[in-house]
Amino acid sequence: METVVSGIRSTGNLHLGNYFGAMLNFIRMQNEFNCFFFIADYHSLTTHPKPADLRRNVRQVLAEYLACGLDPAKSTLYVQSDVPEVAELYLLLNMNAYLGELERATTFKEKARKQPDNINAGLLTYPVLMAADILLHKASKVPVGKDQEQHLEMTRQFGNRFNRMYEVNYFPEPVAFNFGGALVKVPGLDGAGKMGKSEGEGNAVFLYDSDDVIRKKVMRAVSDSGPAAPDSPRSEAVENLFALMALVSTDETIRFFDQAYKDCSIRYGDMKKQLAEDMIRFITPIRERIEDNLRDESLLEKAMAIGREKARTSADKTVAEVREIIGMRY
Ligand code: ADP
Ligand code: TRP
């Protein structure tokens, strides 16, 4: 069976975009592949989080992923730093990662611009750690979007370089994977572009948002001044509201507002009210599971322990084989 690896940012509380764009794929993958999903806490240290924040974020992300349906019995769900073998592989790969190529990484240049006072070596070698994450389990598939394509290319580069250097065919070449379909793009509430954490206040609806917060965000969503004539085309803002409805509302509701738009009787206030209620209906059970999970110390600890055990077995094997290939047998 093919192996899938994906890292999950430890600061990323899930919004509906993450849910429909990534989470649903993960859920499907865990039934079909040998999956490793880990919370990337080492990676997050590049931004120097406070210890209490780090702890809270990691637990929150774990609680959210479990609430969405990632199943520790089906996939290996672990915390990155629970498997320190990755740090050794990272060290070994660093010997063949060159300053020039690391400096050319788009993500590095962007981060260096954004945090000029904290251009640390961890930031520079972020792609090497990411390569180690993936190669540690000899993954062939990595479910990531376009923004990570360059990192994946670097992973292939580092793996191939290792293979050539030691004249082995050890690391497979990992490729981006999303079941071959087009990536779903969930729009935000601000009238333009996708839903995202950093797209501004109120643009994203999070899985932990309360009913009132969801109502407020949706009621403030951008629309337009209404259809000018029957069958006029929809503006991007209104198209986005319909796209969100398509994710959470019933066919009947969608048909109703579709028709109302066509015959110009639509009232966006009513549409948004309905959309908010349908989002609430969709999110409530997930949010309740998140809250239950966060309260249940032993559930979180058990999930982490199961993941740690399985991930370390896989990691131990790889690191032992890599040491052997390098000649560390004295
Ligand atoms: P954000 O844009 O909020 O920072 P991330 O980049 O952390 O979100 O998203 C992690 C993954 O979630 C992405 O690789 C992508 O697959 C998915 N994702 C995020 N936002 C959306 C969206 N609006 N529509 C579809 N998928 C999304
Ligand atoms: N860099 C990824 C992101 O920013 C997270 C990540 C770290 C990752 N290691 C990984 C993704 C390994 C896939 C595989 O979202």
CSV table of C-alpha atoms and ligand atoms in Angstrom, one decimal:
chain,number,residue,atom,x,y,z
A,1,MET,CA,0.0,0.0,0.0
A,2,GLU,CA,1.3,3.5,-0.8
A,3,THR,CA,2.3,5.8,2.0
A,4,VAL,CA,0.9,9.3,2.4
A,5,VAL,CA,2.5,11.9,4.7
A,6,SER,CA,1.1,15.4,5.5
A,7,GLY,CA,2.2,17.9,8.1
A,8,ILE,CA,-0.5,20.1,9.7
A,9,ARG,CA,0.5,23.6,10.9
A,10,SER,CA,0.2,23.7,14.7
A,11,THR,CA,-1.3,27.2,14.6
A,12,GLY,CA,-4.0,26.4,12.1
A,13,ASN,CA,-7.4,26.3,13.7
A,14,LEU,CA,-9.7,24.8,11.0
A,15,HIS,CA,-12.1,26.9,9.0
A,16,LEU,CA,-14.6,25.7,6.4
A,17,GLY,CA,-12.0,26.1,3.7
A,18,ASN,CA,-9.6,23.8,5.4
A,19,TYR,CA,-12.5,21.4,6.1
A,20,PHE,CA,-13.8,21.1,2.5
A,21,GLY,CA,-10.4,21.7,0.8
A,22,ALA,CA,-8.1,19.4,2.9
A,23,MET,CA,-9.8,17.6,5.7
A,24,LEU,CA,-12.3,15.6,3.6
A,25,ASN,CA,-9.4,14.4,1.4
A,26,PHE,CA,-7.5,13.3,4.5
A,27,ILE,CA,-10.6,11.4,5.7
A,28,ARG,CA,-10.9,9.6,2.4
A,29,MET,CA,-7.1,8.9,2.3
A,30,GLN,CA,-7.1,7.1,5.6
A,31,ASN,CA,-9.3,4.5,4.2
A,32,GLU,CA,-7.2,3.9,1.1
A,33,PHE,CA,-3.5,4.4,2.0
A,34,ASN,CA,-1.0,4.0,4.8
A,35,CYS,CA,-1.3,7.6,6.2
A,36,PHE,CA,0.9,9.6,8.5
A,37,PHE,CA,-0.6,12.9,9.6
A,38,PHE,CA,1.5,14.9,12.1
A,39,ILE,CA,1.1,18.2,13.9
A,40,ALA,CA,4.2,20.2,12.9
A,41,ASP,CA,5.3,21.7,16.2
A,42,TYR,CA,9.0,21.7,15.4
A,43,HIS,CA,8.3,23.7,12.3
A,44,SER,CA,6.3,26.3,14.3
A,45,LEU,CA,9.3,27.1,16.5
A,46,THR,CA,10.6,29.3,13.7
A,47,THR,CA,8.2,32.0,15.0
A,48,HIS,CA,9.2,31.5,18.7
A,49,PRO,CA,5.8,30.7,20.3
A,50,LYS,CA,5.4,31.0,24.0
A,51,PRO,CA,5.4,27.5,25.7
A,52,ALA,CA,1.8,27.9,26.9
A,53,ASP,CA,0.6,28.9,23.4
A,54,LEU,CA,2.5,26.0,21.8
A,55,ARG,CA,0.8,23.5,24.2
A,56,ARG,CA,-2.6,25.0,23.7
A,57,ASN,CA,-2.3,25.1,19.9
A,58,VAL,CA,-1.1,21.5,19.5
A,59,ARG,CA,-4.0,20.2,21.7
A,60,GLN,CA,-6.5,22.4,19.8
A,61,VAL,CA,-5.4,21.1,16.4
A,62,LEU,CA,-5.4,17.5,17.6
A,63,ALA,CA,-8.9,18.0,19.1
A,64,GLU,CA,-10.1,19.5,15.8
A,65,TYR,CA,-8.7,16.8,13.6
A,66,LEU,CA,-10.2,14.1,15.7
A,67,ALA,CA,-13.5,15.9,15.7
A,68,CYS,CA,-13.5,16.0,11.9
A,69,GLY,CA,-13.0,12.2,11.7
A,70,LEU,CA,-9.3,11.5,11.6
A,71,ASP,CA,-9.2,8.1,13.2
A,72,PRO,CA,-6.1,7.1,15.2
A,73,ALA,CA,-7.0,3.4,14.4
A,74,LYS,CA,-6.9,4.0,10.7
A,75,SER,CA,-4.1,6.6,10.2
A,76,THR,CA,-1.0,7.4,12.2
A,77,LEU,CA,-1.8,10.8,13.8
A,78,TYR,CA,1.1,12.1,15.8
A,79,VAL,CA,2.9,15.1,17.1
A,80,GLN,CA,6.1,15.8,15.2
A,81,SER,CA,8.3,16.3,18.3
A,82,ASP,CA,7.1,13.0,19.7
A,83,VAL,CA,9.2,11.4,17.0
A,84,PRO,CA,12.7,13.0,17.4
A,85,GLU,CA,14.1,10.6,14.8
A,86,VAL,CA,13.0,13.2,12.3
A,87,ALA,CA,15.6,15.6,13.8
A,88,GLU,CA,18.4,13.1,13.0
A,89,LEU,CA,17.2,12.6,9.4
A,90,TYR,CA,17.0,16.4,9.2
A,91,LEU,CA,20.6,16.7,10.4
A,92,LEU,CA,21.8,14.1,7.9
A,93,LEU,CA,19.9,15.7,5.0
A,94,ASN,CA,21.3,19.2,5.9
A,95,MET,CA,24.8,18.0,4.8
A,96,ASN,CA,23.6,17.9,1.2
A,97,ALA,CA,21.3,20.9,1.2
A,98,TYR,CA,23.0,24.0,-0.3
A,99,LEU,CA,22.7,27.5,0.9
A,100,GLY,CA,21.9,28.8,-2.6
A,101,GLU,CA,18.9,26.6,-3.1
A,102,LEU,CA,17.6,27.2,0.4
A,103,GLU,CA,17.8,31.0,-0.1
A,104,ARG,CA,15.9,30.7,-3.4
A,105,ALA,CA,12.9,29.1,-1.8
A,106,THR,CA,9.9,31.4,-2.2
A,107,THR,CA,8.6,30.7,1.3
A,108,PHE,CA,12.0,31.7,2.8
A,109,LYS,CA,12.2,34.9,0.8
A,110,GLU,CA,8.6,35.8,1.9
A,111,LYS,CA,9.2,35.0,5.6
A,112,ALA,CA,12.5,36.9,5.6
A,113,ARG,CA,10.7,39.9,4.2
A,114,LYS,CA,7.9,39.6,6.8
A,115,GLN,CA,10.1,39.0,9.8
A,116,PRO,CA,13.4,40.7,9.1
A,117,ASP,CA,14.4,40.6,12.7
A,118,ASN,CA,14.1,36.8,13.0
A,119,ILE,CA,15.7,35.2,9.9
A,120,ASN,CA,16.9,32.2,11.8
A,121,ALA,CA,18.6,29.0,10.5
A,122,GLY,CA,15.4,27.1,11.2
A,123,LEU,CA,13.6,29.2,8.7
A,124,LEU,CA,16.3,28.8,6.1
A,125,THR,CA,16.3,25.0,6.5
A,126,TYR,CA,12.5,24.6,6.8
A,127,PRO,CA,12.4,22.7,3.5
A,128,VAL,CA,15.0,20.3,4.8
A,129,LEU,CA,12.9,19.5,7.8
A,130,MET,CA,9.8,19.1,5.6
A,131,ALA,CA,11.8,16.7,3.4
A,132,ALA,CA,12.8,14.8,6.5
A,133,ASP,CA,9.1,14.6,7.5
A,134,ILE,CA,8.2,13.0,4.2
A,135,LEU,CA,11.2,10.8,3.6
A,136,LEU,CA,11.1,9.5,7.2
A,137,HIS,CA,8.2,7.3,6.2
A,138,LYS,CA,9.3,6.9,2.6
A,139,ALA,CA,6.1,8.5,1.4
A,140,SER,CA,5.1,8.5,-2.2
A,141,LYS,CA,2.1,10.8,-1.9
A,142,VAL,CA,1.7,14.2,-0.2
A,143,PRO,CA,-1.7,15.9,0.0
A,144,VAL,CA,-0.7,19.6,-0.3
A,145,GLY,CA,-1.8,22.5,-2.3
A,146,LYS,CA,0.1,24.7,-4.8
A,147,ASP,CA,1.9,26.8,-2.2
A,148,GLN,CA,3.9,23.7,-1.1
A,149,GLU,CA,4.8,22.5,-4.6
A,150,GLN,CA,8.3,24.0,-4.4
A,151,HIS,CA,9.0,22.4,-1.0
A,152,LEU,CA,7.9,19.0,-2.5
A,153,GLU,CA,10.3,19.6,-5.4
A,154,MET,CA,13.1,20.2,-3.0
A,155,THR,CA,12.2,17.0,-1.1
A,156,ARG,CA,12.6,15.1,-4.4
A,157,GLN,CA,15.9,16.8,-4.9
A,158,PHE,CA,17.2,15.9,-1.5
A,159,GLY,CA,16.0,12.3,-1.7
A,160,ASN,CA,17.5,11.8,-5.2
A,161,ARG,CA,20.7,13.5,-4.1
A,162,PHE,CA,21.0,11.0,-1.2
A,163,ASN,CA,20.3,8.1,-3.6
A,164,ARG,CA,22.9,9.2,-6.1
A,165,MET,CA,25.5,10.0,-3.4
A,166,TYR,CA,25.3,6.5,-1.9
A,167,GLU,CA,24.4,4.7,-5.1
A,168,VAL,CA,21.2,3.3,-3.7
A,169,ASN,CA,17.6,3.4,-4.7
A,170,TYR,CA,16.3,4.1,-1.2
A,171,PHE,CA,14.0,7.1,-1.1
A,172,PRO,CA,11.0,7.1,-3.4
A,173,GLU,CA,10.0,10.4,-5.2
A,174,PRO,CA,7.0,11.9,-3.5
A,175,VAL,CA,4.3,13.7,-5.5
A,176,ALA,CA,1.5,16.0,-4.6
A,177,PHE,CA,-1.8,14.2,-4.5
A,178,ASN,CA,-5.5,15.0,-4.2
A,179,PHE,CA,-7.3,12.1,-5.8
A,180,GLY,CA,-6.9,13.6,-9.3
A,181,GLY,CA,-9.8,16.0,-9.0
A,182,ALA,CA,-9.6,19.7,-9.2
A,183,LEU,CA,-9.0,21.2,-5.7
A,184,VAL,CA,-12.1,22.6,-4.2
A,185,LYS,CA,-11.9,26.3,-3.5
A,186,VAL,CA,-14.1,27.6,-0.7
A,187,PRO,CA,-14.7,31.3,-1.0
A,188,GLY,CA,-14.5,33.7,1.9
A,189,LEU,CA,-17.2,36.1,3.1
A,190,ASP,CA,-15.6,39.3,2.0
A,191,GLY,CA,-16.8,39.2,-1.5
A,192,ALA,CA,-13.6,38.2,-3.3
A,193,GLY,CA,-11.2,35.3,-3.2
A,194,LYS,CA,-10.9,32.3,-1.0
A,195,MET,CA,-11.6,31.7,2.7
A,196,GLY,CA,-8.4,32.0,4.7
A,197,LYS,CA,-7.1,32.7,8.2
A,198,SER,CA,-5.0,35.7,7.1
A,199,GLU,CA,-7.6,37.2,4.7
A,200,GLY,CA,-8.9,39.6,7.3
A,201,GLU,CA,-11.4,39.6,10.2
A,202,GLY,CA,-14.7,38.0,9.4
A,203,ASN,CA,-13.7,36.3,6.1
A,204,ALA,CA,-13.4,32.8,7.5
A,205,VAL,CA,-15.9,30.7,9.5
A,206,PHE,CA,-14.0,28.5,11.9
A,207,LEU,CA,-15.2,25.1,13.2
A,208,TYR,CA,-15.0,26.4,16.8
A,209,ASP,CA,-17.0,29.6,16.1
A,210,SER,CA,-20.1,30.0,18.3
A,211,ASP,CA,-23.6,30.3,16.7
A,212,ASP,CA,-23.6,34.0,17.3
A,213,VAL,CA,-20.2,34.5,15.8
A,214,ILE,CA,-21.3,32.6,12.7
A,215,ARG,CA,-24.5,34.7,12.4
A,216,LYS,CA,-22.6,37.9,12.7
A,217,LYS,CA,-19.9,37.0,10.2
A,218,VAL,CA,-22.4,35.7,7.6
A,219,MET,CA,-24.8,38.7,8.0
A,220,ARG,CA,-21.9,41.0,7.4
A,221,ALA,CA,-20.8,39.1,4.3
A,222,VAL,CA,-20.4,41.2,1.1
A,223,SER,CA,-23.2,40.9,-1.5
A,224,ASP,CA,-24.3,43.5,-4.1
A,225,SER,CA,-27.2,45.8,-4.9
A,226,GLY,CA,-29.3,43.0,-6.3
A,227,PRO,CA,-30.0,41.6,-9.9
A,228,ALA,CA,-30.8,44.5,-12.3
A,229,ALA,CA,-32.9,42.4,-14.5
A,230,PRO,CA,-34.2,38.8,-14.7
A,231,ASP,CA,-31.5,36.3,-15.5
A,232,SER,CA,-28.6,38.8,-15.1
A,233,PRO,CA,-25.3,37.2,-14.3
A,234,ARG,CA,-24.1,37.1,-10.6
A,235,SER,CA,-21.4,39.2,-9.2
A,236,GLU,CA,-18.4,37.4,-7.6
A,237,ALA,CA,-19.7,38.3,-4.1
A,238,VAL,CA,-23.1,36.7,-4.7
A,239,GLU,CA,-21.6,33.8,-6.6
A,240,ASN,CA,-19.5,33.2,-3.4
A,241,LEU,CA,-22.6,33.1,-1.2
A,242,PHE,CA,-24.2,30.5,-3.5
A,243,ALA,CA,-21.0,28.5,-3.5
A,244,LEU,CA,-21.0,28.5,0.3
A,245,MET,CA,-24.7,27.5,0.3
A,246,ALA,CA,-23.8,24.6,-2.0
A,247,LEU,CA,-21.6,23.2,0.7
A,248,VAL,CA,-24.0,23.3,3.7
A,249,SER,CA,-27.6,23.8,2.5
A,250,THR,CA,-30.2,21.4,1.1
A,251,ASP,CA,-30.9,21.2,-2.6
A,252,GLU,CA,-34.3,22.7,-2.0
A,253,THR,CA,-32.9,25.8,-0.3
A,254,ILE,CA,-30.4,26.3,-3.1
A,255,ARG,CA,-33.1,25.9,-5.7
A,256,PHE,CA,-35.3,28.4,-3.9
A,257,PHE,CA,-32.6,31.2,-3.8
A,258,ASP,CA,-31.4,30.4,-7.3
A,259,GLN,CA,-34.9,31.0,-8.6
A,260,ALA,CA,-35.4,34.1,-6.4
A,261,TYR,CA,-32.2,35.5,-7.9
A,262,LYS,CA,-33.4,34.7,-11.5
A,263,ASP,CA,-36.7,36.4,-11.0
A,264,CYS,CA,-35.2,39.3,-9.0
A,265,SER,CA,-37.3,38.6,-5.9
A,266,ILE,CA,-34.2,37.7,-3.9
A,267,ARG,CA,-33.5,39.4,-0.5
A,268,TYR,CA,-29.9,38.9,0.5
A,269,GLY,CA,-30.8,39.4,4.1
A,270,ASP,CA,-33.0,36.3,3.9
A,271,MET,CA,-30.4,34.4,2.0
A,272,LYS,CA,-27.7,35.1,4.5
A,273,LYS,CA,-30.0,34.3,7.4
A,274,GLN,CA,-30.6,30.9,5.9
A,275,LEU,CA,-26.9,30.4,5.1
A,276,ALA,CA,-26.0,31.2,8.6
A,277,GLU,CA,-28.5,28.7,10.1
A,278,ASP,CA,-27.3,26.0,7.6
A,279,MET,CA,-23.7,26.6,8.6
A,280,ILE,CA,-24.6,26.4,12.2
A,281,ARG,CA,-26.4,23.1,11.6
A,282,PHE,CA,-23.3,21.8,9.8
A,283,ILE,CA,-20.7,23.0,12.3
A,284,THR,CA,-22.5,22.4,15.7
A,285,PRO,CA,-21.8,18.7,16.0
A,286,ILE,CA,-18.2,19.2,15.0
A,287,ARG,CA,-17.8,22.0,17.5
A,288,GLU,CA,-19.3,19.9,20.2
A,289,ARG,CA,-16.9,17.1,19.5
A,290,ILE,CA,-14.0,19.6,19.6
A,291,GLU,CA,-15.1,20.8,23.0
A,292,ASP,CA,-15.6,17.2,24.2
A,293,ASN,CA,-12.2,16.3,23.0
A,294,LEU,CA,-10.5,19.2,24.7
A,295,ARG,CA,-12.1,18.4,28.0
A,296,ASP,CA,-11.1,14.7,27.7
A,297,GLU,CA,-7.4,14.7,28.8
A,298,SER,CA,-7.1,10.9,28.5
A,299,LEU,CA,-8.6,10.8,25.0
A,300,LEU,CA,-6.0,13.3,23.7
A,301,GLU,CA,-3.2,11.6,25.5
A,302,LYS,CA,-4.3,8.2,24.2
A,303,ALA,CA,-4.5,9.5,20.6
A,304,MET,CA,-1.0,11.0,20.9
A,305,ALA,CA,0.4,7.8,22.4
A,306,ILE,CA,-1.0,5.5,19.7
A,307,GLY,CA,0.4,7.9,17.0
A,308,ARG,CA,3.8,8.2,18.6
A,309,GLU,CA,4.2,4.4,18.8
A,310,LYS,CA,3.3,3.8,15.2
A,311,ALA,CA,5.2,6.7,13.9
A,312,ARG,CA,8.4,5.8,15.8
A,313,THR,CA,8.3,2.3,14.6
A,314,SER,CA,8.3,3.6,11.0
A,315,ALA,CA,10.9,6.3,11.8
A,316,ASP,CA,13.3,4.0,13.6
A,317,LYS,CA,13.4,1.7,10.7
A,318,THR,CA,14.2,4.4,8.2
A,319,VAL,CA,16.9,6.1,10.4
A,320,ALA,CA,18.6,2.8,11.1
A,321,GLU,CA,18.7,2.0,7.3
A,322,VAL,CA,19.9,5.5,6.5
A,323,ARG,CA,22.7,5.2,9.1
A,324,GLU,CA,23.7,1.8,7.6
A,325,ILE,CA,23.8,3.3,4.1
A,326,ILE,CA,25.9,6.2,5.2
A,327,GLY,CA,28.4,3.8,6.8
A,328,MET,CA,27.6,4.4,10.4
A,329,ARG,CA,28.4,0.9,11.5
A,330,TYR,CA,31.5,0.8,13.6
B,1,ADP,P1,-5.0,29.5,5.3
B,1,ADP,O1,-5.2,29.9,3.8
B,1,ADP,O2,-6.3,29.8,6.1
B,1,ADP,O3,-3.7,29.9,5.9
B,1,ADP,P2,-3.8,27.0,5.1
B,1,ADP,O4,-2.9,27.5,4.0
B,1,ADP,O5,-3.2,26.7,6.5
B,1,ADP,O6,-5.0,28.0,5.3
B,1,ADP,O7,-4.6,25.7,4.6
B,1,ADP,C1,-4.2,24.4,4.7
B,1,ADP,C2,-4.9,23.6,3.6
B,1,ADP,O8,-6.3,23.8,3.7
B,1,ADP,C3,-4.4,24.0,2.2
B,1,ADP,O9,-3.3,23.3,1.8
B,1,ADP,C4,-5.7,23.8,1.4
B,1,ADP,O10,-5.6,22.4,1.0
B,1,ADP,C5,-6.8,23.9,2.3
B,1,ADP,N1,-7.5,25.2,2.2
B,1,ADP,C6,-7.3,26.3,2.9
B,1,ADP,N2,-8.1,27.3,2.5
B,1,ADP,C7,-8.9,26.8,1.6
B,1,ADP,C8,-10.0,27.3,0.8
B,1,ADP,N3,-10.5,28.5,0.9
B,1,ADP,N4,-10.6,26.4,-0.1
B,1,ADP,C9,-10.1,25.2,-0.2
B,1,ADP,N5,-9.1,24.7,0.5
B,1,ADP,C10,-8.5,25.4,1.4
B,2,TRP,N1,4.8,23.2,5.1
B,2,TRP,C1,3.5,22.7,5.3
B,2,TRP,C2,2.5,23.9,5.4
B,2,TRP,O1,3.0,25.0,5.6
B,2,TRP,C3,3.3,21.9,6.5
B,2,TRP,C4,4.2,20.7,6.5
B,2,TRP,C5,5.3,20.4,7.2
B,2,TRP,C6,4.1,19.6,5.6
B,2,TRP,N2,5.9,19.2,6.9
B,2,TRP,C7,5.1,18.7,5.9
B,2,TRP,C8,3.1,19.2,4.6
B,2,TRP,C9,5.3,17.4,5.3
B,2,TRP,C10,3.3,18.0,4.0
B,2,TRP,C11,4.3,17.1,4.3
B,2,TRP,O2,1.3,23.8,5.3
